[in-house]
PDB file of C-alpha atoms in Angstrom:
ATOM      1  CA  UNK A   1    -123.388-118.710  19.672  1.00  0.00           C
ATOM      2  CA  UNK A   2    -120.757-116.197  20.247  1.00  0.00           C
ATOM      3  CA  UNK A   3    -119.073-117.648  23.270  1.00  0.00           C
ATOM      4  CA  UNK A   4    -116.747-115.010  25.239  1.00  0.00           C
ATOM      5  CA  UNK A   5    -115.564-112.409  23.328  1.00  0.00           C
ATOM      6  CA  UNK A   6    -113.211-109.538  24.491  1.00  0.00           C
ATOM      7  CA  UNK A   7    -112.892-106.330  23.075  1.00  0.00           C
ATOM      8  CA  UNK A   8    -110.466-104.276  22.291  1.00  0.00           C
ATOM      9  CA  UNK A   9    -107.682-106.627  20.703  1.00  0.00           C
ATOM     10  CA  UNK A  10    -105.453-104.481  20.740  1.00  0.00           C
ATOM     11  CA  UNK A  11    -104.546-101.392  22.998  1.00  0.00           C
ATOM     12  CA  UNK A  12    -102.052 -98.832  24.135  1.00  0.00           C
ATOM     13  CA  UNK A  13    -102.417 -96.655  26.856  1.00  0.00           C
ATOM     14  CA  UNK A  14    -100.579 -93.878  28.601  1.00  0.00           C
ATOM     15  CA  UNK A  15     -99.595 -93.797  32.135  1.00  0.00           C
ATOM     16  CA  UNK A  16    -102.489 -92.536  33.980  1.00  0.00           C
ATOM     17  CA  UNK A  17    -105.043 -92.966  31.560  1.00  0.00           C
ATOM     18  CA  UNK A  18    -108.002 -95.236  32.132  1.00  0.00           C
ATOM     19  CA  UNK A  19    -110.237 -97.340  30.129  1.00  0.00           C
ATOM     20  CA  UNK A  20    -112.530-100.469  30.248  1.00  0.00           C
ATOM     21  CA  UNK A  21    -111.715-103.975  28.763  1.00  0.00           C
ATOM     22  CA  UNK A  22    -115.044-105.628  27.690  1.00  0.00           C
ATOM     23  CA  UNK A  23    -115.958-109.307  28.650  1.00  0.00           C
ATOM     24  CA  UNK A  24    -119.531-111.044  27.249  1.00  0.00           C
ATOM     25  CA  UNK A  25    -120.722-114.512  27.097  1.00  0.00           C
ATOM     26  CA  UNK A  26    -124.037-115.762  25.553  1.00  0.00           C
ATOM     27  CA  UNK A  27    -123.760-118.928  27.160  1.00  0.00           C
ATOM     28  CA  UNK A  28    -125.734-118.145  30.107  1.00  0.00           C
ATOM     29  CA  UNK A  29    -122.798-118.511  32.482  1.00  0.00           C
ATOM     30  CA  UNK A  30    -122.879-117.971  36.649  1.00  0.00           C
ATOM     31  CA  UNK A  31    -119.066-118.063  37.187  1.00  0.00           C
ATOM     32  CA  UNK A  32    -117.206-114.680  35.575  1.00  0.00           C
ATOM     33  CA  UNK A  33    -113.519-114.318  35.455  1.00  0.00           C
ATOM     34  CA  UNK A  34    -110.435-111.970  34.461  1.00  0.00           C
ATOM     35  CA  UNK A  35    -106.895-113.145  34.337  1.00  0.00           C
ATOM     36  CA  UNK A  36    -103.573-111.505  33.368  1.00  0.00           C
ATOM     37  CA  UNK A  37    -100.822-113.656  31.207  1.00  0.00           C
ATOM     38  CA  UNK A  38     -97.293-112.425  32.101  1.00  0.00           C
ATOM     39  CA  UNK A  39     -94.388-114.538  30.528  1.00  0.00           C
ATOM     40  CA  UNK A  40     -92.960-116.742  33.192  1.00  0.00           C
ATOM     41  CA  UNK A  41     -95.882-115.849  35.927  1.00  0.00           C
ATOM     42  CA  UNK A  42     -98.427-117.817  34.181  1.00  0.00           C
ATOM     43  CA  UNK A  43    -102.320-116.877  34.288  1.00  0.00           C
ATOM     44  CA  UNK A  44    -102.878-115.052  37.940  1.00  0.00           C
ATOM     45  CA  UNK A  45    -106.493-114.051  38.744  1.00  0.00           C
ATOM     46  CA  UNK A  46    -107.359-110.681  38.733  1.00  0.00           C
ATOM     47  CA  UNK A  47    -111.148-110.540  39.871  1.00  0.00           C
ATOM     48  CA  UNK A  48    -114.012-112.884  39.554  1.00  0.00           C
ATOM     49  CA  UNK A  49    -117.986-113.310  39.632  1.00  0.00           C
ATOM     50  CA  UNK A  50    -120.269-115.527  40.693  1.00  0.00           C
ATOM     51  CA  UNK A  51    -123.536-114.493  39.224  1.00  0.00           C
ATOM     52  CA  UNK A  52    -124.716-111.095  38.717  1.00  0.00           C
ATOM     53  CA  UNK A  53    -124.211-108.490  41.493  1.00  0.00           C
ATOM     54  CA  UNK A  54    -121.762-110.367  43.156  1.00  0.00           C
ATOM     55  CA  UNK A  55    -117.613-110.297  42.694  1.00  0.00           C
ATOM     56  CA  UNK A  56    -114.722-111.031  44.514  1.00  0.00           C
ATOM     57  CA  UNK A  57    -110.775-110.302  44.603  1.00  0.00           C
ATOM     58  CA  UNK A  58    -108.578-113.030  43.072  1.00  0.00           C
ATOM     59  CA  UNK A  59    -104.340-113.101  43.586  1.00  0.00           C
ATOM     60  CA  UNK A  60    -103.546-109.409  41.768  1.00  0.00           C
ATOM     61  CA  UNK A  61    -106.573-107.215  42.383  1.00  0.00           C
ATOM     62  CA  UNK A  62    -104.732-103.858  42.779  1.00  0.00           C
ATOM     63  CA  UNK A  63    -105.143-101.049  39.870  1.00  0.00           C
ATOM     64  CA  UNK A  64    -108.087-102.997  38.790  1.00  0.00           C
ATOM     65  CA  UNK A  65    -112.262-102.822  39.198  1.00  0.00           C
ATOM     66  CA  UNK A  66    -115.075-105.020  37.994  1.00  0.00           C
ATOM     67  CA  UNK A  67    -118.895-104.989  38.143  1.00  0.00           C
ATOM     68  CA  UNK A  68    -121.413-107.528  37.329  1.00  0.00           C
ATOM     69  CA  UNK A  69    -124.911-105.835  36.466  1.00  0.00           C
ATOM     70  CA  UNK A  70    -125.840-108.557  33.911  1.00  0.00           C
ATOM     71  CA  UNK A  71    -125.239-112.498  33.960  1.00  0.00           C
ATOM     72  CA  UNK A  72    -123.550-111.708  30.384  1.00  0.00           C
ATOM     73  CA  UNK A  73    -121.350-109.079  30.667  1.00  0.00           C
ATOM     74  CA  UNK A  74    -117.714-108.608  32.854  1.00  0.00           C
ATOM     75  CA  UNK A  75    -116.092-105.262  32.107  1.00  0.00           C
ATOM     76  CA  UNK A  76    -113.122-104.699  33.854  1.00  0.00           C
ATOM     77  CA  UNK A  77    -111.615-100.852  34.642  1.00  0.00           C
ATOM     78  CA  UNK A  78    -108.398 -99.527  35.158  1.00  0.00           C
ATOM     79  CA  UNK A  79    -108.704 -96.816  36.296  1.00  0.00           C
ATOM     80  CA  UNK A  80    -105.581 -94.815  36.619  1.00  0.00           C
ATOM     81  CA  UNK A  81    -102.855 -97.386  34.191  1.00  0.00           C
ATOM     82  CA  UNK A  82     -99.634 -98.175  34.639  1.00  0.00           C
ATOM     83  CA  UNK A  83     -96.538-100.079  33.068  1.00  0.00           C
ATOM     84  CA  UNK A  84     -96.903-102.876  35.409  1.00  0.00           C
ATOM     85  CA  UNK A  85    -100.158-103.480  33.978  1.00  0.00           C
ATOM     86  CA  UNK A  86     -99.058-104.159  30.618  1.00  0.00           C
ATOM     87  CA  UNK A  87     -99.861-107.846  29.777  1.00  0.00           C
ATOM     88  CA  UNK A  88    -101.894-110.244  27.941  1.00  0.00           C
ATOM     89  CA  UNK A  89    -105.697-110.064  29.408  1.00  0.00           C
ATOM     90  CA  UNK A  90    -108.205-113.009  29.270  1.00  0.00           C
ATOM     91  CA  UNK A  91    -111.523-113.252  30.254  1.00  0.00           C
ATOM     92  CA  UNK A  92    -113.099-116.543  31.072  1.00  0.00           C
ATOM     93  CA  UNK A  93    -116.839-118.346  32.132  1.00  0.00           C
ATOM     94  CA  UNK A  94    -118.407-121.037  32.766  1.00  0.00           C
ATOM     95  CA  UNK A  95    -121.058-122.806  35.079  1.00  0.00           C
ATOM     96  CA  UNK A  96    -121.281-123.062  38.410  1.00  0.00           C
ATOM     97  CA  UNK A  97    -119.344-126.443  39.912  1.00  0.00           C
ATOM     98  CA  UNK A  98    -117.180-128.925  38.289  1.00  0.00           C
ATOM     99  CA  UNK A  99    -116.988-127.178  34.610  1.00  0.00           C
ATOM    100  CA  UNK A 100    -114.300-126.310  32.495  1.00  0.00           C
ATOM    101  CA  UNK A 101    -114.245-122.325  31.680  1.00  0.00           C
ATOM    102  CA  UNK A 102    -114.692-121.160  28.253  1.00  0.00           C
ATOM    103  CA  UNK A 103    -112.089-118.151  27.385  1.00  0.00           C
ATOM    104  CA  UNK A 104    -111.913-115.182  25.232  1.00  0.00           C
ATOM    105  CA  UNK A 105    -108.966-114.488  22.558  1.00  0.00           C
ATOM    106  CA  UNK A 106    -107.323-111.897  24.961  1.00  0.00           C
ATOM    107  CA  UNK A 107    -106.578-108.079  24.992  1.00  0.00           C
ATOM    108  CA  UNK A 108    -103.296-107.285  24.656  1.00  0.00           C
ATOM    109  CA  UNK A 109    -102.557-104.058  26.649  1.00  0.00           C
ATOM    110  CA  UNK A 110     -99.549-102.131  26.498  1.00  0.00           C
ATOM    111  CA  UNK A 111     -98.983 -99.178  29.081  1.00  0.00           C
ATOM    112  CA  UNK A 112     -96.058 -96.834  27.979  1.00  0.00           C
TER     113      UNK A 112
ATOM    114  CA  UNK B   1    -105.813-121.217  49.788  1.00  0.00           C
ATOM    115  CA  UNK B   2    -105.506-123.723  46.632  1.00  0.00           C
ATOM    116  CA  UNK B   3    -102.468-123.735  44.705  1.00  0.00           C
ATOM    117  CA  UNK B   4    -101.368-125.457  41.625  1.00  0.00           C
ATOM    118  CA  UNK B   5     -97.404-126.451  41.155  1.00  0.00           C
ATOM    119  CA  UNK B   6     -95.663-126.940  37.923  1.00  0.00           C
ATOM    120  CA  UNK B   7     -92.507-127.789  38.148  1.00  0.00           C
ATOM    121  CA  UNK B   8     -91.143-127.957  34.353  1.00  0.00           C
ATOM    122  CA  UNK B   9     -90.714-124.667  32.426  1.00  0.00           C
ATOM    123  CA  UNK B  10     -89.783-126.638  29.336  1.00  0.00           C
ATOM    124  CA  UNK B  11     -90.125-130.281  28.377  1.00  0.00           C
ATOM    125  CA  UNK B  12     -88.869-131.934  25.531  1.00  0.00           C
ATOM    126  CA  UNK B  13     -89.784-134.952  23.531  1.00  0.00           C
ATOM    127  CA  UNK B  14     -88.707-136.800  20.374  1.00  0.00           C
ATOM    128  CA  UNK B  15     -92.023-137.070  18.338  1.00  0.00           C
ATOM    129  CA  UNK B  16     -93.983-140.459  18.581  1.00  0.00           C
ATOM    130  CA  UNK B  17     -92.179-140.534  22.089  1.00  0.00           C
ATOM    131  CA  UNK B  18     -94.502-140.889  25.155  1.00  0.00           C
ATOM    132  CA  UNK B  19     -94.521-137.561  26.916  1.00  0.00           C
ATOM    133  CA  UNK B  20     -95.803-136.105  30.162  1.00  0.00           C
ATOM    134  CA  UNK B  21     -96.098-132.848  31.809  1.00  0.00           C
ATOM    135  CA  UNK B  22     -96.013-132.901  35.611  1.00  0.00           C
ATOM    136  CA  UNK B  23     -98.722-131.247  37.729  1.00  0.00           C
ATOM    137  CA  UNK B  24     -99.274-131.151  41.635  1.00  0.00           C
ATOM    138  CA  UNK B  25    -101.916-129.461  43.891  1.00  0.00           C
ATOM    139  CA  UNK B  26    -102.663-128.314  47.128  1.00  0.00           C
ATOM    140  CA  UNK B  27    -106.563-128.140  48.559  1.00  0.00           C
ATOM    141  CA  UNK B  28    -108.564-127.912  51.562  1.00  0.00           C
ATOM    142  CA  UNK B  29    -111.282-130.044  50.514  1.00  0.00           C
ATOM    143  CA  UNK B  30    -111.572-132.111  47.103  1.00  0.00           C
ATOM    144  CA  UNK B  31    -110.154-130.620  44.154  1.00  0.00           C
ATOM    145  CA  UNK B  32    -111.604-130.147  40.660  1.00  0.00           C
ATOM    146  CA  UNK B  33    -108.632-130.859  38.156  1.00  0.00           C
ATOM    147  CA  UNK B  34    -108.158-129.312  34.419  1.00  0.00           C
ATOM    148  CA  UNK B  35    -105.304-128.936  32.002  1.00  0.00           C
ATOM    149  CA  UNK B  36    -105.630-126.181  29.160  1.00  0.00           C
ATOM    150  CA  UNK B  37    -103.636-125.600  26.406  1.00  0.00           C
ATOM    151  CA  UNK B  38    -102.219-122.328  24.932  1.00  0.00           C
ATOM    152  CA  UNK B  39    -101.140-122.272  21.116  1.00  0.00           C
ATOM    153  CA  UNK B  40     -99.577-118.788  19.731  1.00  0.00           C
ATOM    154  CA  UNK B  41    -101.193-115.728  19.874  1.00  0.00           C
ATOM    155  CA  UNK B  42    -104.499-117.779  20.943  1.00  0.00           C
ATOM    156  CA  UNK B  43    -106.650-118.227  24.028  1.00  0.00           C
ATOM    157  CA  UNK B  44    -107.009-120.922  26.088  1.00  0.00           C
ATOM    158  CA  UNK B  45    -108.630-124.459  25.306  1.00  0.00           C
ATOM    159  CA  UNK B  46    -110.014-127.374  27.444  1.00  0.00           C
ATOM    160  CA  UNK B  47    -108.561-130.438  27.545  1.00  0.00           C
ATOM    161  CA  UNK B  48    -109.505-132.172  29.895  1.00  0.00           C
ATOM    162  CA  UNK B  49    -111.177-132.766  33.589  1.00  0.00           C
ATOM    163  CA  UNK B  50    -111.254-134.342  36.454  1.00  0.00           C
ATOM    164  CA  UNK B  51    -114.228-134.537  39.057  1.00  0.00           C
ATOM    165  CA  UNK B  52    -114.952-137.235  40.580  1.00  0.00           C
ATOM    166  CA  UNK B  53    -114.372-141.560  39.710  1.00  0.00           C
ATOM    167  CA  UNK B  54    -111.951-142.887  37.672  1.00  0.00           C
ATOM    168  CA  UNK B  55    -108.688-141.971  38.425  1.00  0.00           C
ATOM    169  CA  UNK B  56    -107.715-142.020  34.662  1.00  0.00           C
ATOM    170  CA  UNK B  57    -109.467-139.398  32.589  1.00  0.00           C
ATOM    171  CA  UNK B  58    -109.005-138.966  28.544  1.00  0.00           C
ATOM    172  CA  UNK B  59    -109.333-135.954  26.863  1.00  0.00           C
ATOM    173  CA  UNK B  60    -109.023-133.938  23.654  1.00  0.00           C
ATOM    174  CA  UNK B  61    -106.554-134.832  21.250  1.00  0.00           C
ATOM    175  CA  UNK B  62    -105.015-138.009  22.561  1.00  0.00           C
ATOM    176  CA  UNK B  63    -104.308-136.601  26.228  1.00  0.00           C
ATOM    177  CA  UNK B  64    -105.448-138.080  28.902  1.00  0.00           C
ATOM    178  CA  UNK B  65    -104.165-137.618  32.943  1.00  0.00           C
ATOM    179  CA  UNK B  66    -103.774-139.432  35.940  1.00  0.00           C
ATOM    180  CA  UNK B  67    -105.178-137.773  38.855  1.00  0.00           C
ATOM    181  CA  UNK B  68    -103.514-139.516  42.639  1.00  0.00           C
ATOM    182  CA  UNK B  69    -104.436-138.877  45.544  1.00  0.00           C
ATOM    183  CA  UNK B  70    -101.847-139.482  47.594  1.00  0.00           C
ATOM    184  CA  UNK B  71     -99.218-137.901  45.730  1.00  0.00           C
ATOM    185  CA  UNK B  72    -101.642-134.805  45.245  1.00  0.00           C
ATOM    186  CA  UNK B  73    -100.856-135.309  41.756  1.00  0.00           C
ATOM    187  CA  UNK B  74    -102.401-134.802  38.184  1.00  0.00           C
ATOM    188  CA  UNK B  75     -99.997-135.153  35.154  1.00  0.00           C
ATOM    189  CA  UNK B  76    -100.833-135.174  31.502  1.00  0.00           C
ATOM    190  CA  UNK B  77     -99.465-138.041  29.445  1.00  0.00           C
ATOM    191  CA  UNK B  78    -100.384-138.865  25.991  1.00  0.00           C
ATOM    192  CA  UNK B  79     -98.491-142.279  24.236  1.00  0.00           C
ATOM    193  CA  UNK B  80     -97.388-140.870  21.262  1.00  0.00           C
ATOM    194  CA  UNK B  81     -96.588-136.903  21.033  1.00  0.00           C
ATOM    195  CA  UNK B  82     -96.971-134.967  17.407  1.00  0.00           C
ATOM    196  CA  UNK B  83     -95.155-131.726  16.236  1.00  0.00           C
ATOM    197  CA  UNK B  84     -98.856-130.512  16.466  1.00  0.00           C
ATOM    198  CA  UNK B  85     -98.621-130.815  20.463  1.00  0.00           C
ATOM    199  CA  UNK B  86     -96.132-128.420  20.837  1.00  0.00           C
ATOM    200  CA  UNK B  87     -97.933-125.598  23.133  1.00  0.00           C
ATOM    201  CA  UNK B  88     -98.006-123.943  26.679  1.00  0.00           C
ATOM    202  CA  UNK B  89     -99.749-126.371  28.847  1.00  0.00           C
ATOM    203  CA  UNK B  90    -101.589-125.343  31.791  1.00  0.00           C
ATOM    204  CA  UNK B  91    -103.327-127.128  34.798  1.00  0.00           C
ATOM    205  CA  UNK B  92    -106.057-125.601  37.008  1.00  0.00           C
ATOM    206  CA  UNK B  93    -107.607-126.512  40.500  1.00  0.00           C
ATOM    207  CA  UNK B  94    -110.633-125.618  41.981  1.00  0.00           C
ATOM    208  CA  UNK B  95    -111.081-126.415  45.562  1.00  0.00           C
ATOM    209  CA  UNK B  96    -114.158-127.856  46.666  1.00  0.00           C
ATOM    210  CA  UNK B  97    -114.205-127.658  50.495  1.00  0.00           C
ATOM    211  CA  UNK B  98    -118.129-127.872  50.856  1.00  0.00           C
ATOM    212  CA  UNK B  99    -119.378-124.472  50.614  1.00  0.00           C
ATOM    213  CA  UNK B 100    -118.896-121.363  48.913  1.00  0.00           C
ATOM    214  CA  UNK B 101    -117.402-120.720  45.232  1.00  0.00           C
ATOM    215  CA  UNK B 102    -114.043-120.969  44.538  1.00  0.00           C
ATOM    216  CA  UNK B 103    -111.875-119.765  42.091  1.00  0.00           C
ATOM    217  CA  UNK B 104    -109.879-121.583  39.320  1.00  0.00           C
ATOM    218  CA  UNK B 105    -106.355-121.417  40.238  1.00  0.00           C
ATOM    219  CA  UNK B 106    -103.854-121.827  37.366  1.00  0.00           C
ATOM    220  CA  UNK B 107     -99.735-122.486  37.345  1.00  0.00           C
ATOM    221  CA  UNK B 108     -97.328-120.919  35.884  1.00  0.00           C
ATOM    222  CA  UNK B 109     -97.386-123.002  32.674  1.00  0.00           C
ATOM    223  CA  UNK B 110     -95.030-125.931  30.975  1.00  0.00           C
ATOM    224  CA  UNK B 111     -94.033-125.209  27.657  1.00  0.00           C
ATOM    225  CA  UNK B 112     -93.706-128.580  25.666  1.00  0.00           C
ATOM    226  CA  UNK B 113     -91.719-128.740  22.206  1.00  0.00           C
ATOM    227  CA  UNK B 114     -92.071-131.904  20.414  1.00  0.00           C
ATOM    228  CA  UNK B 115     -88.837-132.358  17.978  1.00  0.00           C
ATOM    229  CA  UNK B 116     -89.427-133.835  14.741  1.00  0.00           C
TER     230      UNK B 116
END
């Protein structure tokens, strides 16, 4: 039992350039989500999932897309990258309802 | 929209002091309450929830919070704070109004230091 992992670690991208943070969870999880860790803004949500096939927005959605084909994985895409988007990523799950969200040890993106 | 306050960047305690970290919410319907914790260079852990009942909830590590209604209010306290505790805390609300999913809201994050 894996629980949420996150891949890269580590990553540093140019301006412009695009790439794909990986999110899985063996844990059989409905609920999906991707938050950004900025010192002094605390974690704001990026995008989120429900179940497979279905997503929403969450607070800072801009520069950023997600799919949900399968219950266990989350990529998210950024497609075009900027400096503002340089941060600390975490993905998170859990169950549907009243449960506490399991999270991954981060991706730590810088943009130059 | 829910939306979690906390108002403390930074609190500091003496250890074996009594500490608490301040957290207050706003909902529609009922709220789902959690506090994480955030060591160094680490993700984020579960301490502890609250749903539903007792107004009183313990949790990992000797933490336990008070969840009131009234004051729309759910700090963490624990009796006796280590060097260990020292950490970004965090507390989360999910809103409940009835129907639909809602998301886990987080705030901005009180960093406690414990002082030997």
């Amino acid at each position: 039992n894996a629980g949420v992992t996150q891949t890269p670690k580590f990553q540093v991208l140019k301006t412009g350039q695009s790439m794909t943070l990986q999110c899985a969870q063996d844990m059989n999880h409905e609920y999906m989500s991707w938050y950004r860790q900025d010192p002094g803004m605390g974690l704001r949500l990026i995008h989120y999932s429900v179940g497979a096939g279905i997503t929403d927005q969450g607070e800072v959605p801009n520069g950023y897309n997600v799919s949900r084909s399968t219950t266990e994985d989350f990529p998210l895409r950024l497609l075009s990258a900027a400096p503002s988007q340089t941060s600390v990523y975490f993905c998170a799950s859990s169950y549907a309802g009243p449960y506490e969200q399991y999270f991954g040890p981060g991706t730590r993106l810088t943009v130059t | 929209a829910q939306s979690v306050a906390q108002p403390e960047d930074q609190v500091n305690v003496a250890e074996g002091n009594p500490l608490t970290v301040k957290c207050t919410y706003s909902v529609s319907g009922n709220p789902y309450l959690f506090w994480y914790v955030q060591y160094p260079n680490r993700g984020l852990q579960f301490l502890l929830k609250y749903i539903t009942g007792d107004n009183l909830v313990k949790g990992s590590y000797g933490f336990e919070a008070e969840f009131n209604k009234s004051q729309t209010s759910f700090h963490l306290k624990k009796p006796s704070a280590l060097v260990s505790d020292s950490a970004l805390y965090f507390c989360a609300v999910r809103d409940m109004p009835g129907s639909g999913n809602t998301p886990l809201v987080f705030g901005k994050g009180t960093r406690l230091s414990v002082i030997a």
